[in-house]
Short mmCIF file of C-alpha atoms and ligand atoms in Angstrom, two decimals:
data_model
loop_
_atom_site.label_atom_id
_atom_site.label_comp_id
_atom_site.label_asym_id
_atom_site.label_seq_id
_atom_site.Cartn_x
_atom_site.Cartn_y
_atom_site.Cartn_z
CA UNK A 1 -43.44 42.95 -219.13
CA UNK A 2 -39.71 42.80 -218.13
CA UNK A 3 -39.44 39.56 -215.96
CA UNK A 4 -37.18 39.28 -212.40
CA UNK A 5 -36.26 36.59 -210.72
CA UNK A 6 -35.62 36.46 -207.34
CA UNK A 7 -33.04 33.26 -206.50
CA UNK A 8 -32.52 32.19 -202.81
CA UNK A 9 -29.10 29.89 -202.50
CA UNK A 10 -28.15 31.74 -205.67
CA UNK A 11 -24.46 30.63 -205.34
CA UNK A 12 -25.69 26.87 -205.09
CA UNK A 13 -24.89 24.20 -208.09
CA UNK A 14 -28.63 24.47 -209.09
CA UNK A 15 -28.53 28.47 -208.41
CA UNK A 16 -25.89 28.97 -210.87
CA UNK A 17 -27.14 26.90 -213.85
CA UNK A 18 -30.68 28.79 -213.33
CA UNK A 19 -29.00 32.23 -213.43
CA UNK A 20 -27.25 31.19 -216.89
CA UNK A 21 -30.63 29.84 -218.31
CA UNK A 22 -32.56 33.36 -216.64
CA UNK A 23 -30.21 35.69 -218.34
CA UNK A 24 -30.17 34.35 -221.79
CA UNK A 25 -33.77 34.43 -221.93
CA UNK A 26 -33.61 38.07 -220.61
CA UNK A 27 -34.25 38.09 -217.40
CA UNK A 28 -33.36 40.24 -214.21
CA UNK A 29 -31.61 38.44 -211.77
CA UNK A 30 -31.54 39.02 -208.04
CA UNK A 31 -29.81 36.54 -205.61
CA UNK A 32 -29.69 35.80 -202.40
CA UNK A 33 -26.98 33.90 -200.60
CA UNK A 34 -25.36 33.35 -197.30
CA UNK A 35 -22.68 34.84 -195.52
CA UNK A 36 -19.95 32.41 -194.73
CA UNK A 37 -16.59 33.05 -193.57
CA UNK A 38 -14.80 31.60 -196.77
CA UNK A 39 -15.65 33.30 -200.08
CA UNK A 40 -18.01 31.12 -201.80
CA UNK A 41 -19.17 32.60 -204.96
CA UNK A 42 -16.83 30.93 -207.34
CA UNK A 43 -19.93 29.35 -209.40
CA UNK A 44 -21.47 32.29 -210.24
CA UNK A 45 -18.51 34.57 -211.14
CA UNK A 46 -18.84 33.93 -215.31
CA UNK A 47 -22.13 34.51 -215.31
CA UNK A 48 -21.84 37.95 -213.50
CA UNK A 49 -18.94 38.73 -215.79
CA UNK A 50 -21.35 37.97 -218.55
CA UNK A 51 -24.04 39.92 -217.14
CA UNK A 52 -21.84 42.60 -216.94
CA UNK A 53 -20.47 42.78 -220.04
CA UNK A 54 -23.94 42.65 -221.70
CA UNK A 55 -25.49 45.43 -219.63
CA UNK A 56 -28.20 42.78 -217.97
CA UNK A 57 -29.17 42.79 -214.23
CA UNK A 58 -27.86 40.65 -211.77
CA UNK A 59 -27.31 41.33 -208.25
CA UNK A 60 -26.41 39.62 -205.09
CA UNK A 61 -27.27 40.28 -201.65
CA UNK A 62 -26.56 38.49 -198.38
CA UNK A 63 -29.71 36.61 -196.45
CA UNK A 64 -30.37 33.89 -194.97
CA UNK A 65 -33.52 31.90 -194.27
CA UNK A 66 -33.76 32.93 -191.34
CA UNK A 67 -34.14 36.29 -191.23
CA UNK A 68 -37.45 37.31 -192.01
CA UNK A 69 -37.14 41.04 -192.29
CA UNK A 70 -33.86 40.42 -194.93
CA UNK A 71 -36.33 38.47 -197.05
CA UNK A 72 -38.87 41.22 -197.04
CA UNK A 73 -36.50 43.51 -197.64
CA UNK A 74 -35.40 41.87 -200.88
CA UNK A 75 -38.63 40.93 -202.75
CA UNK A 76 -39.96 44.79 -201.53
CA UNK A 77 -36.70 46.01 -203.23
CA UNK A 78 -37.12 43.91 -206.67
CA UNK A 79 -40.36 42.79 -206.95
CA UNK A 80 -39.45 39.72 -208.59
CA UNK A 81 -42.09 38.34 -210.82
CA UNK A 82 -40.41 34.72 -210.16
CA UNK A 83 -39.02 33.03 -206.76
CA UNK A 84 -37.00 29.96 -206.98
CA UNK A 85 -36.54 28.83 -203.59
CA UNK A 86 -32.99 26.85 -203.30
CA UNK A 87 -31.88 28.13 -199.94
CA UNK A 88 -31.53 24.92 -198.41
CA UNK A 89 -29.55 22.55 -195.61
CA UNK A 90 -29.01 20.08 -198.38
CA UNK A 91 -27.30 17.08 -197.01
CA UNK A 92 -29.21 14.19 -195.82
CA UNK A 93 -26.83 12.48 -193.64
CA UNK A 94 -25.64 16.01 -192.31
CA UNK A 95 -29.25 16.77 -191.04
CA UNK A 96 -29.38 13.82 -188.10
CA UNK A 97 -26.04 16.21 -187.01
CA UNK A 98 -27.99 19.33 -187.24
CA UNK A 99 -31.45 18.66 -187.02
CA UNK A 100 -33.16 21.95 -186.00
CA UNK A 101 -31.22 23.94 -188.20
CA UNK A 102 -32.20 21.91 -190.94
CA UNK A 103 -35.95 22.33 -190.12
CA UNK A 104 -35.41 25.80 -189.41
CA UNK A 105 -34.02 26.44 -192.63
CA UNK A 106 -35.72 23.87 -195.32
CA UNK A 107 -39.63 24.19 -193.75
CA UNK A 108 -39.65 27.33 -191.48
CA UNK A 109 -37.59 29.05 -194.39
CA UNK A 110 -39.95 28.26 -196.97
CA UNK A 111 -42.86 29.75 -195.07
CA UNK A 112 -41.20 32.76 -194.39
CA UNK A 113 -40.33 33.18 -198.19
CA UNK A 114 -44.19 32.19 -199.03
CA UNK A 115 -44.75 35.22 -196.82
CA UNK A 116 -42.41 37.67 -198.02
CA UNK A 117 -43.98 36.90 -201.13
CA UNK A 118 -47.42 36.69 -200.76
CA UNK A 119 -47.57 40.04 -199.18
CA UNK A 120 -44.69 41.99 -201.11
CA UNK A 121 -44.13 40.14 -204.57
CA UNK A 122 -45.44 41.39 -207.90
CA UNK A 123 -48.98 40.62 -208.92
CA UNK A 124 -49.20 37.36 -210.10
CA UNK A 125 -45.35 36.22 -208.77
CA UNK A 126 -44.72 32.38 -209.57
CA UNK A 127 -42.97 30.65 -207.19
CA UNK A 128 -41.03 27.72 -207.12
CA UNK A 129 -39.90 25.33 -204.72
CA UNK A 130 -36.76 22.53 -204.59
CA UNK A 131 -38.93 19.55 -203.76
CA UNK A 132 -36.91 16.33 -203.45
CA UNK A 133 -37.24 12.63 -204.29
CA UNK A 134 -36.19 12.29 -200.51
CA UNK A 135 -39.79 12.71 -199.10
CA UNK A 136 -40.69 9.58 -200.46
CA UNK A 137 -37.55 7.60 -198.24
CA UNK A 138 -39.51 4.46 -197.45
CA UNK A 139 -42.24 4.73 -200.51
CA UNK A 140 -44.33 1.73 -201.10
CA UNK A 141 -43.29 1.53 -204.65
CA UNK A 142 -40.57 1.94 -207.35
CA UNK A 143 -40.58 3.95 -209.53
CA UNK A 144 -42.65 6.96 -207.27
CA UNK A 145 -44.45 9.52 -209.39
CA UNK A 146 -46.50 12.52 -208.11
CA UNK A 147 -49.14 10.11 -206.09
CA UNK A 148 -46.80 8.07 -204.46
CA UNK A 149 -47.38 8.36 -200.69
CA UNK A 150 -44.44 10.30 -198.58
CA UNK A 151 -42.75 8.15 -196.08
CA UNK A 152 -39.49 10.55 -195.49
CA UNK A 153 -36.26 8.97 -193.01
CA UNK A 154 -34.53 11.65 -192.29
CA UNK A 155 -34.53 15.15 -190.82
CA UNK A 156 -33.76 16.63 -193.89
CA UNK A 157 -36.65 14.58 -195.90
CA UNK A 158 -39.00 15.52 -193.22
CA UNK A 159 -38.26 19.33 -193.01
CA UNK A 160 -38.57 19.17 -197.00
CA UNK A 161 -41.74 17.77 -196.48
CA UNK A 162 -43.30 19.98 -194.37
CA UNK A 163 -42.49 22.81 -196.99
CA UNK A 164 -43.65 21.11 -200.15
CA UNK A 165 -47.25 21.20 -198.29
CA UNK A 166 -46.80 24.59 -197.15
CA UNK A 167 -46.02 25.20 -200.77
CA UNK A 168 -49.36 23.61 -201.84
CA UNK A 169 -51.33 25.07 -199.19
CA UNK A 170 -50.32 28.80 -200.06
CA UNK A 171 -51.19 27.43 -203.57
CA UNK A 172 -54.88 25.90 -202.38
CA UNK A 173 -55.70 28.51 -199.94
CA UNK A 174 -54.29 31.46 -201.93
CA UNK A 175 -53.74 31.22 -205.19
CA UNK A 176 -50.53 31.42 -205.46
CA UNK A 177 -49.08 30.18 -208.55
CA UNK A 178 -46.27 27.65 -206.22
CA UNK A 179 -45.26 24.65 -207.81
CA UNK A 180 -42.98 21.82 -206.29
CA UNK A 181 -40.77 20.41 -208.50
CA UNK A 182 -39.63 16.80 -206.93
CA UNK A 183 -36.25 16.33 -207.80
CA UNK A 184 -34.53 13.54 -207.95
CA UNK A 185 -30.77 13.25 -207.81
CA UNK A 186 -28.95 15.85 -209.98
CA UNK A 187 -24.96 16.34 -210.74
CA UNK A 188 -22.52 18.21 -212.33
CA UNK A 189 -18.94 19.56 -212.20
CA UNK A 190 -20.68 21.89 -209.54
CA UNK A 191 -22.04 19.87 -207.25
CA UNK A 192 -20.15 20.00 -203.51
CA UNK A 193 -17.45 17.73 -202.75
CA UNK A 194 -19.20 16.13 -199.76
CA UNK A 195 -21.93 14.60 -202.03
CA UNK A 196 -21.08 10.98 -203.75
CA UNK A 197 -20.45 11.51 -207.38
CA UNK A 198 -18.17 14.77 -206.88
CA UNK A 199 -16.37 13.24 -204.36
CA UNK A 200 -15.85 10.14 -206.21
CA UNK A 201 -14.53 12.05 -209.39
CA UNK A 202 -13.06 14.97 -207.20
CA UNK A 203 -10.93 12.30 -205.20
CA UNK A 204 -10.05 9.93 -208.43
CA UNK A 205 -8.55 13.19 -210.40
CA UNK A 206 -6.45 13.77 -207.23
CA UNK A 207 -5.28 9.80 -206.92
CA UNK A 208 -4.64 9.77 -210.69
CA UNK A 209 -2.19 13.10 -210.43
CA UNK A 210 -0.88 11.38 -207.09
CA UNK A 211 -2.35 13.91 -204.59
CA UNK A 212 -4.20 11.48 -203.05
CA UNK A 213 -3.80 7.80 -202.04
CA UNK A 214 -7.41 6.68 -200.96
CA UNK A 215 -11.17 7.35 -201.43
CA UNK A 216 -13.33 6.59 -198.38
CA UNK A 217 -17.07 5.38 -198.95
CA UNK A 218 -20.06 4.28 -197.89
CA UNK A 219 -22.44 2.12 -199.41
CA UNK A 220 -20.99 0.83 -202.44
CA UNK A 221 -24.68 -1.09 -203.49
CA UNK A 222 -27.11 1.83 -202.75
CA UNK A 223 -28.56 2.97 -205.94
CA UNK A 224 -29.70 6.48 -207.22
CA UNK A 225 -31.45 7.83 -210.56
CA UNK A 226 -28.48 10.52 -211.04
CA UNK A 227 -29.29 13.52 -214.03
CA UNK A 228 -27.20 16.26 -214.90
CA UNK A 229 -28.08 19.69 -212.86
CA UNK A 230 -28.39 22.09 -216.21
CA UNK A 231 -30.94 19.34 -217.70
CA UNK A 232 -33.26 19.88 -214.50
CA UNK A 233 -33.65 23.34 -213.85
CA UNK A 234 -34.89 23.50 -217.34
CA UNK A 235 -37.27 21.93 -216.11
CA UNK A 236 -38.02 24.20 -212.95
CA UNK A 237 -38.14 27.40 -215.68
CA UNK A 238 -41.23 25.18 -217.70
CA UNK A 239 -43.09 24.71 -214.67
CA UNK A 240 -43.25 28.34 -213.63
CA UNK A 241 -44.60 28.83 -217.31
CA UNK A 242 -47.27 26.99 -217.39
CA UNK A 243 -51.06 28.69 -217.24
CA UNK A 244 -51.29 26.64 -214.10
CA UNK A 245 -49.16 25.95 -211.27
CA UNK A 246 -48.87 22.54 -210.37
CA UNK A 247 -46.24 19.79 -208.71
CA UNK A 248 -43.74 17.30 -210.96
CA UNK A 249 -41.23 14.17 -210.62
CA UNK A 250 -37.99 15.24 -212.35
CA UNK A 251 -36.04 12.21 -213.11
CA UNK A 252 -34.29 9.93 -215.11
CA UNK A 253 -35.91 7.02 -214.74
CA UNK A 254 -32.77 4.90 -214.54
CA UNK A 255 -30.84 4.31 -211.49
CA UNK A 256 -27.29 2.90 -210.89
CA UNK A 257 -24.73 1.71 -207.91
CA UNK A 258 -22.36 3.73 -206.65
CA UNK A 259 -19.96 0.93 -207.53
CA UNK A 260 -21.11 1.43 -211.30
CA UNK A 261 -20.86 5.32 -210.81
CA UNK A 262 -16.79 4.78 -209.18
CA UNK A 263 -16.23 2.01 -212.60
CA UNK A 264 -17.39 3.99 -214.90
CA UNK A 265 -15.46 7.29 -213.78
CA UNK A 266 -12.30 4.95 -213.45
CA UNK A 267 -12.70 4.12 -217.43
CA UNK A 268 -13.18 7.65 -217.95
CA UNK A 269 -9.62 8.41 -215.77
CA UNK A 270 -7.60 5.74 -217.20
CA UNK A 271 -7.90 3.61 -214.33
CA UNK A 272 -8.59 -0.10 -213.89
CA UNK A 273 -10.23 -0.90 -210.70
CA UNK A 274 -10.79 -4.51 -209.37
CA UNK A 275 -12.80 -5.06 -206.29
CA UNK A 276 -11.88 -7.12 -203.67
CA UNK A 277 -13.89 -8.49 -200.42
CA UNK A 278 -17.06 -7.62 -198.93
CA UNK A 279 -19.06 -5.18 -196.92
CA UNK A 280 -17.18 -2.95 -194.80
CA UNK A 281 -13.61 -4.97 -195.77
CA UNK A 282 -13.98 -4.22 -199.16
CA UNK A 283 -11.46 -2.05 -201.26
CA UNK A 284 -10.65 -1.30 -205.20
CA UNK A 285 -7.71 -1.90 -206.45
CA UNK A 286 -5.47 -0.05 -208.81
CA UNK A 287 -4.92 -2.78 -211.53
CA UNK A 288 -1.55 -1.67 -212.74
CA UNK A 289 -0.09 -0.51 -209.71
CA UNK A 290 -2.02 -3.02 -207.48
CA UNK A 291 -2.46 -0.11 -204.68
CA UNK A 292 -5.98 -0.05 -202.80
CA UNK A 293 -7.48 3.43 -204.27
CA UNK A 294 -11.36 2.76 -203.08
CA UNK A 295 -11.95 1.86 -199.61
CA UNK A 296 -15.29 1.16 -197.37
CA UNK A 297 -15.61 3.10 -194.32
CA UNK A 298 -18.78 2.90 -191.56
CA UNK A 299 -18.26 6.37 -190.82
CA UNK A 300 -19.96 7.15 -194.24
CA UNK A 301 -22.80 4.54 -194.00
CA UNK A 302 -25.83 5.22 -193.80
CA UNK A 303 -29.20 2.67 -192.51
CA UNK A 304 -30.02 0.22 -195.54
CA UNK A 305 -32.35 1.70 -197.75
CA UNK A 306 -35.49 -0.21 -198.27
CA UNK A 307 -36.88 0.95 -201.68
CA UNK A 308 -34.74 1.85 -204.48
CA UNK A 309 -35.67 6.38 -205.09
CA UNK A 310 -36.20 6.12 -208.97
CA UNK A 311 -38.53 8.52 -210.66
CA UNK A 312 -41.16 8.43 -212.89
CA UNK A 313 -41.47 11.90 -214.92
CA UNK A 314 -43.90 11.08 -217.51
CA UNK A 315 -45.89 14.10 -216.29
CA UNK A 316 -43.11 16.29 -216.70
CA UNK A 317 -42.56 15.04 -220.43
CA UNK A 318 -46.43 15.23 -221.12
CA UNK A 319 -46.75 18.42 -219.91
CA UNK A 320 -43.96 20.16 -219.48
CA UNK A 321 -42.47 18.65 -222.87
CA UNK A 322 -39.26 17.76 -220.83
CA UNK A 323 -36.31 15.31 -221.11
CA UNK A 324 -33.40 14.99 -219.82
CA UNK A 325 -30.67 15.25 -222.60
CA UNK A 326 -27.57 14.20 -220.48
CA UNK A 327 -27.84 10.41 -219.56
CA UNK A 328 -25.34 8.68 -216.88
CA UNK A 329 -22.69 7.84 -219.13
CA UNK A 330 -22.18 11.16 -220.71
CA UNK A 331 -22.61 12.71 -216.97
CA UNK A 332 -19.96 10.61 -215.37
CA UNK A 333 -18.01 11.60 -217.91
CA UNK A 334 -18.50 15.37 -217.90
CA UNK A 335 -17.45 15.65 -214.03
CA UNK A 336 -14.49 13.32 -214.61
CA UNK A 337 -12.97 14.87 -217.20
CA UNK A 338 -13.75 18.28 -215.60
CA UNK A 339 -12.12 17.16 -212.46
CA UNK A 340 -8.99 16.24 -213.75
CA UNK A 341 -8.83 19.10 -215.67
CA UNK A 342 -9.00 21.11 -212.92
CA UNK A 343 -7.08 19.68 -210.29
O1 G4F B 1 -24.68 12.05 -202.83
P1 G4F B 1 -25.52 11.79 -201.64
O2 G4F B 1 -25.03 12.33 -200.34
O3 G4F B 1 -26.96 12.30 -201.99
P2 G4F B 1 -28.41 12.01 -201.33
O4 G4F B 1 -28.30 11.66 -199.90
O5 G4F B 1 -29.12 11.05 -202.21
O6 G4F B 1 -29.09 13.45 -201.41
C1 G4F B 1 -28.97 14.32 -202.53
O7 G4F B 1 -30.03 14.10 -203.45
C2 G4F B 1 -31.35 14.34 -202.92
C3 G4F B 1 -32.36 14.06 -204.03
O8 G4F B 1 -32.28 15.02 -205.03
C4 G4F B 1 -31.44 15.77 -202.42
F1 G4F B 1 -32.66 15.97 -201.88
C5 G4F B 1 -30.37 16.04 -201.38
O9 G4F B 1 -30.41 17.43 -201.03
C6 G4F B 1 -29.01 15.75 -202.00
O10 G4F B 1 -28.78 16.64 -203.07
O11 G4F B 1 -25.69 10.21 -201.44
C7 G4F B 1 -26.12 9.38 -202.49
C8 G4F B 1 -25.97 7.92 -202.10
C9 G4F B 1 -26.57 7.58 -200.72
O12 G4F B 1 -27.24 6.34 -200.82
C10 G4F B 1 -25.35 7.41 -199.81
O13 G4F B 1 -25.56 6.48 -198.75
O14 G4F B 1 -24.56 7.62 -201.99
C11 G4F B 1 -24.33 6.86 -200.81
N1 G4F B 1 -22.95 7.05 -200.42
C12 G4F B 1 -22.01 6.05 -200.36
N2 G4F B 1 -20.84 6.54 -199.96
C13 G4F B 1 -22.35 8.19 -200.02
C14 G4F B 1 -21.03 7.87 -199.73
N3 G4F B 1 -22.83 9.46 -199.90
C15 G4F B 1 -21.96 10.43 -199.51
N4 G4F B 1 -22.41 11.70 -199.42
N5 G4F B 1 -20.65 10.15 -199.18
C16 G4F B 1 -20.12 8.88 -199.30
O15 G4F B 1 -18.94 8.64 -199.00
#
């Protein structure tokens, strides 16, 4: 049977590596993403040039997560046989700003797709949902694995919450074959500027080819377990074929400062940095030309975080047979060198 794939947030980082990996294994791809006012389709261009050129489907179509009757619409029309929901208000810090939307979107959004699906999908649609490391915020323990208790701190976590259970309700009560797959954080050249790592290599191409004088920061201690985007949703694809359906911790395992992440893409630039007070008064200096290039700002602080978000995916290697093959180094590197390529 010929398989389709419906994406939602198609144009997304994790959209656009998933649509590569769906059409070289032969898949039909359908994607849904939203209208804005500035074209934003850039990540998804090669691979519907590719698509193209080999004769494969792949569509687009504007939605939102919202709209019910666009979402019926679209799985009526191509009875995908997969759903990977992405569609998603995706910034933490950005969701105490906009805090309905982001529970209209994240958890109201993802029932309305479980809908669309459950009454309109193929027979036997799998469905899969971006679950996120940040429902466990506060967890009682480091590193969290699938049993670690939720104890979310944000809108954004708490929305996200509230559809991972819908997810595994429709899955109980059902039978739908839904899985969550708990991701923890994951980069590439295509992640959005606004998010740490981009913005750090982003703004440190721009200093290095003089475009730019400063970079502006938050917490320069708070830690993440960072993997590389086109490692993970490898990982969503194995889930959704598996006999059963069932929920996973994607994740490194290893988590670093966003002081090591700034060093080590400053080795990768050319750059010596040296740091230089504390707290909110501290800054990194350019070693050669002795100009401040890193500063700390309060605007982009956030509270202090109380555990350290580092996964555990020993599931996901035992059953899944996943790992990730891109470790921190080697992804620093990538979106460094990619960034001053391109700027
Ligand atoms: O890059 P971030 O904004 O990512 P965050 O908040 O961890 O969330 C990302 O990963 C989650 C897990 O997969 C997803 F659920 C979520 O959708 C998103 O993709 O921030 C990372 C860390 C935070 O501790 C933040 O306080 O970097 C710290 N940080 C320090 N300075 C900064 C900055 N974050 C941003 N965005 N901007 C700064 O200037």
């Amino acid at each position: 049977m010929s398989k389709t794939a419906l994406i939602t947030g198609i144009a997304g980082q994790d959209g656009s590596y998933l649509t590569e990996l769906l059409l070289e294994n032969g898949y039909d791809v359908h994607g849904i993403d939203r209208r804005s006012s500035l074209f934003n389709r850039r990540r998804i261009e090669e691979a519907r040039e590719n698509a193209r050129r080999r004769g494969q489907v792949f569509e687009l179509y504007y939605g939102d997560m919202s709209d019910s009757s666009n979402l019926y619409r679209r799985i009526i029309s191509c009875k995908p046989t997969e759903i990977y929901n992405f569609a998603s208000q995706s910034h933490v810090a950005i969701s105490f700003e906009e805090p309905e939307h982001t529970t209209d979107v994240n958890a109201n959004g993802t029932l309305r797709l479980l809908e669309a699906a459950r009454h309109f999908a193929a027979d036997g649609c799998r469905f899969y949902q971006a679950s996120t490391s940040e429902m466990f915020g506060d967890a009682p323990h480091s590193p969290q694995t699938e049993n670690t208790p939720f104890h979310p701190r944000s809108p954004y976590g708490v929305a996200k919450l509230y559809a991972y259970w819908i997810v595994r309700n429709y899955r109980e009560h059902y039978g739908l074959h839904a899985c969550n797959g708990i991701l923890y954080n994951h980069e590439s050249p295509r992640r959005g500027e606004n998010f740490v790592t981009r913005k750090i290599t982003y703004s440190l191409a721009r200093i290095k080819k003089g475009l730019q004088d400063t970079l502006m920061l938050g917490n320069l201690d708070n830690r993440r377990d960072w993997g590389f985007a086109g490692d993970y949703v490898r990982a969503m694809w194995l889930m959704l074929n598996q006999d059963a359906a069932d929920d996973y911790v994607i994740a490194t395992g290893q988590t670093h400062t966003v002081r090591e992440f700034v060093e080590k893409a400053c080795e990768t630039a050319g750059i010596g940095i040296a740091w230089e007070g504390e707290g909110a008064g501290e800054k990194g200096r350019d070693t050669r030309t002795g100009k401040t290039i890193v500063e700390v700002s309060k605007k982009f602080f956030r509270p202090a975080e109380k555990t350290v978000l580092c996964g555990d995916a020993k599931k996901a290697r035992e059953k899944l047979g996943w790992k990730p093959e891109i470790d921190f180094d080697g992804l620093v590197e990538l979106m460094m060198k990619c960034d001053l390529d391109s700027v």
